[in-house]
mmCIF file of C-alpha atoms in Angstrom:
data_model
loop_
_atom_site.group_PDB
_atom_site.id
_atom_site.type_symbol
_atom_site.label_atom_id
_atom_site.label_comp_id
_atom_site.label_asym_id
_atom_site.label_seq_id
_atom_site.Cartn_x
_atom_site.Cartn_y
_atom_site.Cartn_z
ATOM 1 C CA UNK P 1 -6.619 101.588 62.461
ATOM 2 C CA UNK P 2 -6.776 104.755 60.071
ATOM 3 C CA UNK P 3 -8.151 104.260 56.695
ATOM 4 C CA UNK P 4 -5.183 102.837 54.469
ATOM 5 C CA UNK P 5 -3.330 101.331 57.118
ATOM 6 C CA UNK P 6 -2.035 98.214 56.384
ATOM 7 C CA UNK P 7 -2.068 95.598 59.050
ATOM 8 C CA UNK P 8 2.048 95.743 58.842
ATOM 9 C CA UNK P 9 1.655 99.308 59.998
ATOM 10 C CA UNK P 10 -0.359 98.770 62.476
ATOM 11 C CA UNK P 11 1.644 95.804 63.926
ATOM 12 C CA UNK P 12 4.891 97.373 63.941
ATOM 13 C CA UNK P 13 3.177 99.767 66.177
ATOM 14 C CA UNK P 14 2.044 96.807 68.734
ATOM 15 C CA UNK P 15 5.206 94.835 67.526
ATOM 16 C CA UNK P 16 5.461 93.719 71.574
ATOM 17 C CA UNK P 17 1.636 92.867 71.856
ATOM 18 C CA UNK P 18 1.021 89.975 73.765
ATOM 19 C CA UNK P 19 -2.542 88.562 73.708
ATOM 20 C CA UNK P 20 -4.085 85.991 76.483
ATOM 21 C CA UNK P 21 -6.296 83.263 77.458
ATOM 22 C CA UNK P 22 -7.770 81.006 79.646
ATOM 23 C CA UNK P 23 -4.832 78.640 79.110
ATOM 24 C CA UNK P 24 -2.374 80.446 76.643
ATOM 25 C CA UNK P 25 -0.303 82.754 76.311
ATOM 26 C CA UNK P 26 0.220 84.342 72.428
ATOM 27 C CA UNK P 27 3.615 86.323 72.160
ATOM 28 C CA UNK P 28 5.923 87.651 69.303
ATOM 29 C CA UNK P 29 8.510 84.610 68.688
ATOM 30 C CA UNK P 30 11.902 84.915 69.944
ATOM 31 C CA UNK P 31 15.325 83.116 68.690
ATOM 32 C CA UNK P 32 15.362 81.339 72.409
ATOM 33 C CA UNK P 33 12.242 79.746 70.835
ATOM 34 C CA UNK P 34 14.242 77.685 68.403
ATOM 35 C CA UNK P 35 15.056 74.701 70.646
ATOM 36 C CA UNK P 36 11.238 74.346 71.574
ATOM 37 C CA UNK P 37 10.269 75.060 67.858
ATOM 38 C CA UNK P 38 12.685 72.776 66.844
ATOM 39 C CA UNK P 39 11.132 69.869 68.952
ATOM 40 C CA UNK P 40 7.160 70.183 67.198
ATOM 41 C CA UNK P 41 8.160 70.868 63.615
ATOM 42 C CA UNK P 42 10.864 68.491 63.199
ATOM 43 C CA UNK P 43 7.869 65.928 63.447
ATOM 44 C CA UNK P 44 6.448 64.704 59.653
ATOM 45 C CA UNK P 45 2.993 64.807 60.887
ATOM 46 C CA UNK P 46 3.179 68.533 61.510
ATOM 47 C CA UNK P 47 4.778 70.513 58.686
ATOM 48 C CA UNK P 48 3.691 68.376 55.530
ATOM 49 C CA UNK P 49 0.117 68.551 55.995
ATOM 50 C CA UNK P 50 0.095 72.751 56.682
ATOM 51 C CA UNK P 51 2.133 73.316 53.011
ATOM 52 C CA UNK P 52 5.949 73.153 54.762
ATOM 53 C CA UNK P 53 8.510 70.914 55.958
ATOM 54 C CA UNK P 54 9.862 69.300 58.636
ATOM 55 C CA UNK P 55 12.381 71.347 60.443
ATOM 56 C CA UNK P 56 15.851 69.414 59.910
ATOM 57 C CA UNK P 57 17.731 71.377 63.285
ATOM 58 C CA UNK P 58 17.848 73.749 65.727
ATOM 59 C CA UNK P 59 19.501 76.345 63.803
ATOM 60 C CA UNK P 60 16.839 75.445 60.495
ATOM 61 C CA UNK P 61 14.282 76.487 63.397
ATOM 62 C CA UNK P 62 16.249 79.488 64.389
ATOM 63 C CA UNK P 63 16.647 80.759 60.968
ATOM 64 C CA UNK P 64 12.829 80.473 60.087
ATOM 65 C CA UNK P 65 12.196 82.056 63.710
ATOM 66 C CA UNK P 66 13.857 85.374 61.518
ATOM 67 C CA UNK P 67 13.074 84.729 58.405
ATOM 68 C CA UNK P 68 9.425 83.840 58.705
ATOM 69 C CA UNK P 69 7.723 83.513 62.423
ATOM 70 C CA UNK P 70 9.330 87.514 62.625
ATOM 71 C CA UNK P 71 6.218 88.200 60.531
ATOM 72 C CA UNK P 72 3.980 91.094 61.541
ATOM 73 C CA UNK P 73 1.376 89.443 63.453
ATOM 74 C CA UNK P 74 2.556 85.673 64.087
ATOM 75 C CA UNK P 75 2.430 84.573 67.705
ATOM 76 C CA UNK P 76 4.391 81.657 69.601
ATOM 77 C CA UNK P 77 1.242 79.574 71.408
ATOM 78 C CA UNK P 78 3.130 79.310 75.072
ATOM 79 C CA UNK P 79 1.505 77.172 77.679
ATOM 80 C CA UNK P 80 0.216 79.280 80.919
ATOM 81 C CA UNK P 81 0.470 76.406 82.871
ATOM 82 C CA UNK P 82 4.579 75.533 82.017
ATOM 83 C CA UNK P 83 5.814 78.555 79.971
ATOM 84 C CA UNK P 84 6.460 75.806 77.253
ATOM 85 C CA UNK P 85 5.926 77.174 72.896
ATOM 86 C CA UNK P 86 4.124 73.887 71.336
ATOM 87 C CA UNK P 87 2.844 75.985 68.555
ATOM 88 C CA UNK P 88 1.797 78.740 66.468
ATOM 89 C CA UNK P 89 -0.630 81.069 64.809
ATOM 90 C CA UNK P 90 -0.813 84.335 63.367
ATOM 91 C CA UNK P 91 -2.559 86.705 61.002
ATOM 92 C CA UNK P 92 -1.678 87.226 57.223
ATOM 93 C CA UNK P 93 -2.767 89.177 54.686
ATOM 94 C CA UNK P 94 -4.937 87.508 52.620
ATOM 95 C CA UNK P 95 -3.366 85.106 49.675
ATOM 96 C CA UNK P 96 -4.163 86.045 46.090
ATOM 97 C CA UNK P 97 -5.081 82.997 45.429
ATOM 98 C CA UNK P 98 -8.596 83.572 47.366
ATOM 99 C CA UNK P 99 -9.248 87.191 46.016
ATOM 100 C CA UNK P 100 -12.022 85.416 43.571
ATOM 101 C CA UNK P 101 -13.985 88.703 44.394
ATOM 102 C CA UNK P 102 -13.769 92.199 45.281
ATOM 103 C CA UNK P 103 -11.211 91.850 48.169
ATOM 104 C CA UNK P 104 -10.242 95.060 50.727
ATOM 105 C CA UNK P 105 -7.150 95.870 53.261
ATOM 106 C CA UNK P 106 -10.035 94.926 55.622
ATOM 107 C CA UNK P 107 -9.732 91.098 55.242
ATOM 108 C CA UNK P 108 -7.517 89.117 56.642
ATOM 109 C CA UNK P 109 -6.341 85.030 56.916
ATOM 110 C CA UNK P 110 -5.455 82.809 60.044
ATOM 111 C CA UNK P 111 -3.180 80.322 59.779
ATOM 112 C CA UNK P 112 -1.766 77.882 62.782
ATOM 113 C CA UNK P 113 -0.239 74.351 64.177
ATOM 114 C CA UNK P 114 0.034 73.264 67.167
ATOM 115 C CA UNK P 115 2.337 70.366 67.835
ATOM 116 C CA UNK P 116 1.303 66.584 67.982
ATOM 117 C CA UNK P 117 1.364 65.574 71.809
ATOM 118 C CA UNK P 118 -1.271 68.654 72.074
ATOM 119 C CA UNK P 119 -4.043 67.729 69.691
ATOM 120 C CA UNK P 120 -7.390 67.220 70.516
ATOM 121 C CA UNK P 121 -7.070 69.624 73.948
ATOM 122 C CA UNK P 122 -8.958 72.480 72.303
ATOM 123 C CA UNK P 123 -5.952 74.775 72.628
ATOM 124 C CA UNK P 124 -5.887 75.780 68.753
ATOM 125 C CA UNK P 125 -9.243 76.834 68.613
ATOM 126 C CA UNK P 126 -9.222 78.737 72.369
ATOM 127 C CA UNK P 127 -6.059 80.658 70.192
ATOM 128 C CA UNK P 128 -7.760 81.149 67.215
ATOM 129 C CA UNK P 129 -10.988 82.339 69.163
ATOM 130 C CA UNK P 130 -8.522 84.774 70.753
ATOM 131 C CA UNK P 131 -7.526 85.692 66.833
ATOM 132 C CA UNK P 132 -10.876 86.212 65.972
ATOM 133 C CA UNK P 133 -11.647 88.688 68.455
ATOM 134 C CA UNK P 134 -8.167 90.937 67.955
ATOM 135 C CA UNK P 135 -8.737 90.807 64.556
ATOM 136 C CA UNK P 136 -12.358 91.890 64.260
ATOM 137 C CA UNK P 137 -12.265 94.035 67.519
ATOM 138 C CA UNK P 138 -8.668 95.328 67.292
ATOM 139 C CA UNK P 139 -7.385 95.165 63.689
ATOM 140 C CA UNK P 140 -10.929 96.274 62.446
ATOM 141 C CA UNK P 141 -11.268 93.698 59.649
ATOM 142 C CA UNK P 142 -14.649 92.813 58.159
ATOM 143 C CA UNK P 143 -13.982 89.444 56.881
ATOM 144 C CA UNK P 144 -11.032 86.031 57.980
ATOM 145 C CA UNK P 145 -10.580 83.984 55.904
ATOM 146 C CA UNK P 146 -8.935 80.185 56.903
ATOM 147 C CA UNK P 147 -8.018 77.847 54.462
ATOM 148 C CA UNK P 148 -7.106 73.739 54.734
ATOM 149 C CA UNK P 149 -5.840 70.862 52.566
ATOM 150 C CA UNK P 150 -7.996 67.960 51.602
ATOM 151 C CA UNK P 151 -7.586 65.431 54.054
ATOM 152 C CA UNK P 152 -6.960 67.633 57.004
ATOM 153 C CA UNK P 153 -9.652 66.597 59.052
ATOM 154 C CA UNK P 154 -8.057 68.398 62.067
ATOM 155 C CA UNK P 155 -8.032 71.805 60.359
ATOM 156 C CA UNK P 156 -11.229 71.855 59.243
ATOM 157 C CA UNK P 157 -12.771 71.015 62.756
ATOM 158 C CA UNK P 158 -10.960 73.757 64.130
ATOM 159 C CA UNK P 159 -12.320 76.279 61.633
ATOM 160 C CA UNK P 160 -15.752 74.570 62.171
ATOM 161 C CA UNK P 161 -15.669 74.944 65.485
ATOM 162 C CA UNK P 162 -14.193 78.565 65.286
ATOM 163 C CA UNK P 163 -17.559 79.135 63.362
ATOM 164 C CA UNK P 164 -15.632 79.664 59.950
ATOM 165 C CA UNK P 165 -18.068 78.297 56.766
ATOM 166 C CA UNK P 166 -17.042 76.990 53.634
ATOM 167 C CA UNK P 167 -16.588 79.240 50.682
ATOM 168 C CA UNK P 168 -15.294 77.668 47.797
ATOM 169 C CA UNK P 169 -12.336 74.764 46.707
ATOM 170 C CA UNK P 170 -9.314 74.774 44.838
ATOM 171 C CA UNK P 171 -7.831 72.256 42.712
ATOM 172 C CA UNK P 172 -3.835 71.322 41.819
ATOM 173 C CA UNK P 173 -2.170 74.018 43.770
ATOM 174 C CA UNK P 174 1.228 74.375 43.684
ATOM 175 C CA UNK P 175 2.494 74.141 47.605
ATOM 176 C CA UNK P 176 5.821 75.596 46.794
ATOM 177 C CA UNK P 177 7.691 74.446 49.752
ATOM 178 C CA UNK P 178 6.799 70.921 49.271
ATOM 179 C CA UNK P 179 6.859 70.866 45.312
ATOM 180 C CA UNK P 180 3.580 69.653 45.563
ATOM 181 C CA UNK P 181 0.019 70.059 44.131
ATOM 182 C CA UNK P 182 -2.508 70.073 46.490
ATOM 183 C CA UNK P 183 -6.630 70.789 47.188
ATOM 184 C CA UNK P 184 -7.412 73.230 49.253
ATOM 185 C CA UNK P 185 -10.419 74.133 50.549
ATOM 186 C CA UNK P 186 -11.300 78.030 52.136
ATOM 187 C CA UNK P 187 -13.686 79.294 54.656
ATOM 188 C CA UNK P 188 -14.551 82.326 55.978
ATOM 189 C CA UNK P 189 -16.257 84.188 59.168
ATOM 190 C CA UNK P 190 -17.711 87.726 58.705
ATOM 191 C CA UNK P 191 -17.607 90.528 61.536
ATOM 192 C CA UNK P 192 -21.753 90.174 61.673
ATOM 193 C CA UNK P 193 -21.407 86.366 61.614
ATOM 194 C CA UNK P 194 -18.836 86.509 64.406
ATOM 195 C CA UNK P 195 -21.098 89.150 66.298
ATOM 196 C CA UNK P 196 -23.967 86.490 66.297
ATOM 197 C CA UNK P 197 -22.028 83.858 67.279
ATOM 198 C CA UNK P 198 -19.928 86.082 70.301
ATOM 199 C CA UNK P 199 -23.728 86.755 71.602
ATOM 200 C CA UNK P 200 -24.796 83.495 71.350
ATOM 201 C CA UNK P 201 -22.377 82.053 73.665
ATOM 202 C CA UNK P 202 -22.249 85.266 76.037
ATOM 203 C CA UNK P 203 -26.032 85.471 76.367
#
């Protein structure tokens, strides 16, 4: 990535990227996705507790398939195993609301779900792992940042385990999709922290 590029650019040039692995495959959404979608976040124990809500139809999950899962980035998590979508994650640019201090176009955020008959398999974190290493290796950023709402125990031990730290808490947010006010709490993962850890486990 040149100096300036934005990871839009970049994206729209590897708009058909797929990534891999050992049991997933990550892939650009598609409006065929909407019946699957539909199925995972029409359940109230999945959207509320990420900052949105439950999908309502089919067509509500075909319209966010264009108007938001088309994002730059975003990836359907498809099952090797049965070609089913049960979830997704993708890369963002990093929210304002976490620029406390001197932020670049090198850092990024990871956001994801994964529907309910799936947790506790591991699959989120093998995806964000996956994440981790595109974005660092690939995308060139220095810093990810991740980012959970108090009481999401699940979140936060998939950025633990993902080797994201804490960095700092923030109090009545506005979650504008829910008209809510929330606490969330950030980490982050540096490129040398992720190095460490990458050699850790290969060595």
């Amino acid at each position: 990535m040149t100096e300036g590029q934005t990871i839009k650019e970049k994206t729209f040039i590897n708009r058909s990227m797929e990534l891999q692995t050992k049991r997933l495959i990550l892939r650009p959404w598609q409006e065929s996705d909407a019946e699957a979608l539909y199925k995972y976040a029409c359940n109230p124990n999945i959207g509320p507790i990420a900052g949105w809500s439950p999908h309502t139809s089919v067509e509500n999950s075909r319209e966010i398939i264009k108007s938001v899962l088309s994002a730059p980035e975003t990836y359907a998590v498809v099952l090797k195993e049965t070609g089913e979508t049960v979830g997704s994650v993708g890369i963002m640019t990093v929210r304002s609301e976490i620029r406390f201090a001197k932020m670049t176009g090198s850092e990024c955020e990871i956001g994801y779900w994964i529907g309910e008959p799936y947790w506790g398999q591991g699959l989120i974190p093998e995806a964000v792992s996956e994440l981790l290493r595109y974005a660092f290796e690939d995308l060139q950023m220095t810093t990810v940042w991740c980012g959970y709402f108090d009481g999401n125990e699940k979140s936060k031990r998939v950025q633990e385990k993902c080797g994201f730290t804490y960095s700092h808490t923030e109090y009545d947010k506005l979650v504008l999709l829910l008209n809510d006010f929330r606490t969330e709490h950030f980490t982050k993962l540096t490129l040398e922290e992720w190095k460490e850890r990458k050699d850790r486990y290969e060595n």
